[in-house]
XYZ file of C-alpha atoms in Angstrom:
352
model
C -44.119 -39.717 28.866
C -40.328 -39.784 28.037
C -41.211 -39.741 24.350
C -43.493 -36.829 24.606
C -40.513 -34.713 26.618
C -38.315 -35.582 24.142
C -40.663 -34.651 21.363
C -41.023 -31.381 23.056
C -37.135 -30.525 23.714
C -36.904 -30.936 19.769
C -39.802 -29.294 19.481
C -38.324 -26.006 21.661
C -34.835 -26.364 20.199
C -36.455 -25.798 16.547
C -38.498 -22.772 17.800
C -35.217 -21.175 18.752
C -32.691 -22.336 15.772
C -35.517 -20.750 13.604
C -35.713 -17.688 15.736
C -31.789 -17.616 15.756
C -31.897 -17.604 11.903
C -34.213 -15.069 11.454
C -32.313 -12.802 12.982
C -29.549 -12.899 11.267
C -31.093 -12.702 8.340
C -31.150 -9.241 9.370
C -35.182 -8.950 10.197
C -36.672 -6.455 12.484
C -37.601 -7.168 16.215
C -39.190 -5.167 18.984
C -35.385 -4.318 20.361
C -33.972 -3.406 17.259
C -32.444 -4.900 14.396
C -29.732 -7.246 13.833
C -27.374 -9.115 11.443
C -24.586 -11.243 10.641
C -22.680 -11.815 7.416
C -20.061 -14.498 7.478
C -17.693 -13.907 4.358
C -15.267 -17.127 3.186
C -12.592 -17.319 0.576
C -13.727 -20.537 -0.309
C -16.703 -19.093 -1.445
C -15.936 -15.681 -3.059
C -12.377 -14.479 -3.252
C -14.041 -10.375 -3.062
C -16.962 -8.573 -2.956
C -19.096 -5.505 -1.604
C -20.990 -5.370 1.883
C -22.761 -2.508 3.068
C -25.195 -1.161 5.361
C -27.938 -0.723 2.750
C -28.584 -4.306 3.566
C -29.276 -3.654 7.351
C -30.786 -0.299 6.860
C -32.776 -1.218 3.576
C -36.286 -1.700 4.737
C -36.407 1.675 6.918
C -35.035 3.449 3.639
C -38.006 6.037 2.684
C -40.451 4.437 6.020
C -42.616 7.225 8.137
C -41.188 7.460 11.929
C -44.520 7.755 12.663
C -45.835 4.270 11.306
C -44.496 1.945 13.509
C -40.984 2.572 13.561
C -39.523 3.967 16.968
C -37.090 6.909 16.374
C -34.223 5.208 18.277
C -34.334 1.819 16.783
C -30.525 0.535 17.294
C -29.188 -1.225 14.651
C -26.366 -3.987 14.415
C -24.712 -5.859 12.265
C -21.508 -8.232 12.687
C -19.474 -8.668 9.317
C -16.955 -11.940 9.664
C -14.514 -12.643 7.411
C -12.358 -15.654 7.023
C -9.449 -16.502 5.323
C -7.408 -19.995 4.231
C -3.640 -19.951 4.645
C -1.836 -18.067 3.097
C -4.142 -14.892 2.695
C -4.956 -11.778 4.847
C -8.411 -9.594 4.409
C -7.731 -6.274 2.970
C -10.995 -3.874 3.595
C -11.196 -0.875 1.530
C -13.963 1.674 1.506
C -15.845 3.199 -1.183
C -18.460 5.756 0.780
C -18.378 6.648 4.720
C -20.167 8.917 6.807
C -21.283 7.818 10.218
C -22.217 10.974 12.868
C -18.923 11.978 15.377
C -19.557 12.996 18.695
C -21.098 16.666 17.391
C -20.566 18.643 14.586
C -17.228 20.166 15.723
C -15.686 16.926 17.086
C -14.089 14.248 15.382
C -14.565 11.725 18.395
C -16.946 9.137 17.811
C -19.435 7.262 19.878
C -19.630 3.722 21.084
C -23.295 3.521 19.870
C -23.430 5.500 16.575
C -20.259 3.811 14.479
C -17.946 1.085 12.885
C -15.654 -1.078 15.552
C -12.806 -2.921 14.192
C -12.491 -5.884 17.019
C -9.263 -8.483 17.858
C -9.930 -11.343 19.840
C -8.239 -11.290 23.447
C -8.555 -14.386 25.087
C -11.332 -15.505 23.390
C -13.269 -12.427 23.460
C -13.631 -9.827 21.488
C -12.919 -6.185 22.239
C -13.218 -3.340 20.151
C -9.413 -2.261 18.619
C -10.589 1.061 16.956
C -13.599 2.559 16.000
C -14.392 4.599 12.586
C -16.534 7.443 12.097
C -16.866 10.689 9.982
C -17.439 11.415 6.456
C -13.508 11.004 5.447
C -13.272 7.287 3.434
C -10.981 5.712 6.366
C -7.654 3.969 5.030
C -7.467 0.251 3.958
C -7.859 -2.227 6.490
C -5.771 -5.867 6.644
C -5.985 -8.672 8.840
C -2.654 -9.706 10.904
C -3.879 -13.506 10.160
C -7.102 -15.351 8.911
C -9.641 -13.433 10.469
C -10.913 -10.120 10.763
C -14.296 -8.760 12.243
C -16.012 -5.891 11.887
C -19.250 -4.485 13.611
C -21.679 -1.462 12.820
C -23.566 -0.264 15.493
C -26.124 2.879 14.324
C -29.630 4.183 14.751
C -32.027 4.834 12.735
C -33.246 7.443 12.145
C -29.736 8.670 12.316
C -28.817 12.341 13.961
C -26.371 13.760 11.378
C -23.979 15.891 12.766
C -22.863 17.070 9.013
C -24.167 17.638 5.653
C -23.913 14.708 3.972
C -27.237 12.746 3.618
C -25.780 9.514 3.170
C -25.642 7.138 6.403
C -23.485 3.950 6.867
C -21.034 2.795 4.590
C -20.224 0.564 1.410
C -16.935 -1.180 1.551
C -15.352 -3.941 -0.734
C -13.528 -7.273 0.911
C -10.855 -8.779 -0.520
C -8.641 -11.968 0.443
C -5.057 -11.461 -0.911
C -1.671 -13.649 -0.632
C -0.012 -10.399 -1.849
C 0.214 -7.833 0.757
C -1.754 -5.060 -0.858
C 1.385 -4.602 -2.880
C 0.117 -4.589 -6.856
C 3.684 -3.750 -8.251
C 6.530 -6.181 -9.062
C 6.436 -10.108 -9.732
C 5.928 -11.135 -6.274
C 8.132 -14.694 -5.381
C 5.645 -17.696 -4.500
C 3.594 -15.989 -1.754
C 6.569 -14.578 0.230
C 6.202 -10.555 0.567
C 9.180 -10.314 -1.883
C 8.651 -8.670 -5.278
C 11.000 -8.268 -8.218
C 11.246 -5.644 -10.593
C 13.493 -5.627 -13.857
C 14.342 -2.986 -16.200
C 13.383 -5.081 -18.761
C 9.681 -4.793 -18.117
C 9.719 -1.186 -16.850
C 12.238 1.439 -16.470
C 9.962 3.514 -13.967
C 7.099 2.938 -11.413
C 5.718 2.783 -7.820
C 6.473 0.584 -4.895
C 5.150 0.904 -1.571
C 5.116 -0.801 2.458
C 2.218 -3.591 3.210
C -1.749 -2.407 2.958
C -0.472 1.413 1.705
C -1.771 3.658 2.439
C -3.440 1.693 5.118
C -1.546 0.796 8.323
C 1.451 -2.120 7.693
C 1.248 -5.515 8.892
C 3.299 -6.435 12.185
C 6.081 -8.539 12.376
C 6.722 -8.513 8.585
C 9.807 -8.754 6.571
C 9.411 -7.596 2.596
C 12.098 -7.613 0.140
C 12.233 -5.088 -3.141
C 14.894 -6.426 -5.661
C 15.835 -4.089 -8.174
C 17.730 -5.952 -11.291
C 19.135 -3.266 -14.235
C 20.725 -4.026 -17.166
C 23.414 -1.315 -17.867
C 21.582 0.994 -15.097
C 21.770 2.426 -11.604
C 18.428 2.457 -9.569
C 17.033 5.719 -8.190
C 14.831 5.661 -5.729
C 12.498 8.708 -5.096
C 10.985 8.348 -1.641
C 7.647 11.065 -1.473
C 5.799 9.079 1.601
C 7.897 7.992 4.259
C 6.203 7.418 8.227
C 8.227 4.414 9.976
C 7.556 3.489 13.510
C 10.828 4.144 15.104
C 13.649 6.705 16.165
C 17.366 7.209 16.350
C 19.668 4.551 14.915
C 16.521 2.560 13.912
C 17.830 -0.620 15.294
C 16.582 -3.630 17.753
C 17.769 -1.659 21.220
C 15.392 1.257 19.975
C 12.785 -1.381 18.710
C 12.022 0.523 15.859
C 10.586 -0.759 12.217
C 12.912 0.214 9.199
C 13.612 0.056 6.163
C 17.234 -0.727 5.175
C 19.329 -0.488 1.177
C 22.286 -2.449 0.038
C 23.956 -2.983 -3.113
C 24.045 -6.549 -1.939
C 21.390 -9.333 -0.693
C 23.508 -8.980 2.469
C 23.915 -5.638 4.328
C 25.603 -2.640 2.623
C 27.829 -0.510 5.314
C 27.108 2.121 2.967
C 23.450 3.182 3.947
C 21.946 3.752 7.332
C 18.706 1.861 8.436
C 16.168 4.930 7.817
C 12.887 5.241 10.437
C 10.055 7.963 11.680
C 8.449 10.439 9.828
C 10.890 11.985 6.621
C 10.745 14.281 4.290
C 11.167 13.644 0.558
C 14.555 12.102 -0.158
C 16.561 10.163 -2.955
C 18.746 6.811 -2.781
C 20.928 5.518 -5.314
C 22.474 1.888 -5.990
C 26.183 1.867 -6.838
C 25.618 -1.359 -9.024
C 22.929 -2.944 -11.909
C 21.423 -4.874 -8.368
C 19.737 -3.113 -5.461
C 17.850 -4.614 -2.627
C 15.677 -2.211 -0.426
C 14.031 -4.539 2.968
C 11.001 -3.160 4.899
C 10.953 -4.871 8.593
C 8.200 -4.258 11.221
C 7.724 -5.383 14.626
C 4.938 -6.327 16.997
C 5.214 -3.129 18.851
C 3.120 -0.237 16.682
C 2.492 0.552 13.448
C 2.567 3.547 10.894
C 1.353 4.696 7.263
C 4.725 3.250 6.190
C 6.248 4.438 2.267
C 5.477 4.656 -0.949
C 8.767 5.700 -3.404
C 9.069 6.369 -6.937
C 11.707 3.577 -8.995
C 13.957 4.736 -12.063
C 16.806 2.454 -13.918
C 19.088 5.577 -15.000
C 21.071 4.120 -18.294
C 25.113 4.352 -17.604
C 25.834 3.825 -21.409
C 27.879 6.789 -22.447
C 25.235 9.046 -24.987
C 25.249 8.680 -28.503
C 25.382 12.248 -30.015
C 24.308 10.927 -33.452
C 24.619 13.361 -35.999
C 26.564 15.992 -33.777
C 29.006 13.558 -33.815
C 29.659 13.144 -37.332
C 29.706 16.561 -38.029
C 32.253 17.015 -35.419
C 34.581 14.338 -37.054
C 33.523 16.338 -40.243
C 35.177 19.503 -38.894
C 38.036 17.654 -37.309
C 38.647 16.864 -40.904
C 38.549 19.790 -42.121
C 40.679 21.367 -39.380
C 43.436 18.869 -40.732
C 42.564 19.559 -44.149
C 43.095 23.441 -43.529
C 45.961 23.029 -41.476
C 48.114 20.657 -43.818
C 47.350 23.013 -46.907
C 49.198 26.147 -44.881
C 51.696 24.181 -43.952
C 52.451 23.223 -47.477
C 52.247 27.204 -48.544
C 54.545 27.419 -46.305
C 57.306 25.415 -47.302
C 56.983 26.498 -50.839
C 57.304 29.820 -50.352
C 60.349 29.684 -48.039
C 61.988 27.004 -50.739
C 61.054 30.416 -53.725
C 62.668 32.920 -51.111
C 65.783 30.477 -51.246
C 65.594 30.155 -55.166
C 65.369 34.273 -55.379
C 68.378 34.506 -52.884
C 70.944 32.224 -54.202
C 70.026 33.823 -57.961
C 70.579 37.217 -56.367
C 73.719 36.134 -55.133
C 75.222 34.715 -58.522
């Protein structure tokens, strides 16, 4: 008797791990449809994910053939990461219905939540909808989770056809920053004149939100140049002096790896502006907080040569004419003094 109980525990247990597998393997039930796709950096390092995958089998299907015409849809995308890398999400095609055709709110049931765990559960942080790609997404630590919620068939509020989204994952140890020679897996990047004079740096994830409670160093080296800096993107959480009492994010320049007097932290939203070093070395440091977040910068770097200009051929041809200034000059002077030393002959034979 105790046998046969256990035999039919195991027996019950099976029956559910293999119903439990079979949906989320993403296959259609009488409630809907669900799936889950865990994604590990010990397997792939990137890739693609996309609704297609959930939505695949209704693609081209009559309503009227067995399909209900509010099927609800699901589909939790996990995504882990191994110390030190963060999960950067960036989208290639978006358009999930808002609210109505003249809102851009979006609804619980028709779109994409971004969650964070909060005591062990998670909540949904922000939600994504509309037919604009939305910015680059990265994780604060090892994990991130995403989950679509949708129906099918869908009621478009615009008029693009395509529903869902296709998205590519990516585990990084670099920040989303692809400029500079980044030092170990610190966010701190070099860039020397001697492998380009001019090019792009940016904050964290641009021109996605920037991480929290980050620190990133830029170190400019020239070789006989000053650095320019062209800021054309600049949205810093933070106001007034930009300090700790204001608890404000910032970025901050020196001419030094310790702080420069010189410049003023700069924070908020700015207009274009310029920065220059005084010296061959500039450092510029990006520090955020765990209070909010912003777009953060993205500035345009230029080693300006100090070496005086060689004028080449100008030159020469003005040392030419200096030459020939002397030249001209000496010869009048010498016309000169022989015709005063004739006058005297004339006089004096005059005279006798």
């Amino acid at each position: 008797m105790l046998r046969s109980s256990v035999f039919l525990v195991l027996y019950l247990v099976a029956i559910w791990q293999a119903t439990s597998s079979l949906c989320c393997a993403g296959l259609a039930t009488s409630t809907g449809k669900h799936c889950k796709h865990v994604f590990d950096s010990r397997v792939n390092k990137s890739g693609i994910f996309e609704t297609n995958q959930l939505l695949g089998s209704f693609i081209g299907a009559s309503i009227g053939k067995g399909i209900d015409s509010s099927v609800v849809v699901q589909c939790r995308y996990e995504f882990e990461a191994q110390q030190p890398e963060r999960i950067q999400i960036r989208f290639h095609d978006f358009n999930i219905p808002t609210e109505n055709e003249n809102s851009t709110r979006c609804v619980e049931q028709d779109a994409l939540h971004l969650l964070t765990e909060v005591r062990g559960k998670y909540d949904t942080q922000e939600l994504f909808c509309g037919a604009f790609l939305p910015k680059p997404l990265m994780s604060s630590d090892q994990r991130l989770q995403l989950q679509f919620v949708g129906k099918y068939p869908p009621k478009m509020t615009n008029k693009v056809q395509y529903y869902g989204f296709r998205a590519e994952y990516k585990f990084l140890t670099n920040f989303g920053i692809t400029s500079g020679v980044q030092q170990g897996n610190e966010c701190t990047f070099v860039y020397n004149s001697s492998d380009r004079i001019t090019g792009l740096f940016h904050s964290p994830n641009f021109p996605g939100y920037y991480l929290e409670n980050v620190v990133c160093n830029y170190l400019f080296y020239g070789a006989d140049e000053r650095i320019v800096l062209r800021f054309t993107f600049f949205d810093v959480e933070g106001i007034g002096t930009c300090d700790h009492q204001t608890a404000s994010d910032y970025v901050e320049f020196s001419n030094f790896m310790s702080t420069d007097r010189k410049y003023s932290r700069h924070c908020g939203k700015l207009p274009d502006f310029e920065v220059r070093s005084d010296r061959r070395f500039f450092r510029v440091t990006f520090h955020s907080n765990d209070r909010f977040v912003a777009n953060g910068f993205r500035a345009l770097y230029t080693f300006e040569s100090t070496a005086p200009k060689n004028t080449g051929v100008n030159l020469e041809l003005g040392e030419n004419s200096v030459s020939m200034q002397s030249y001209v000059a000496n010869r009048s002077h010498h016309l000169v003094v022989i015709h005063y030393l004739l006058l005297t002959i004339v006089t004096v034979v005059y005279a006798m």
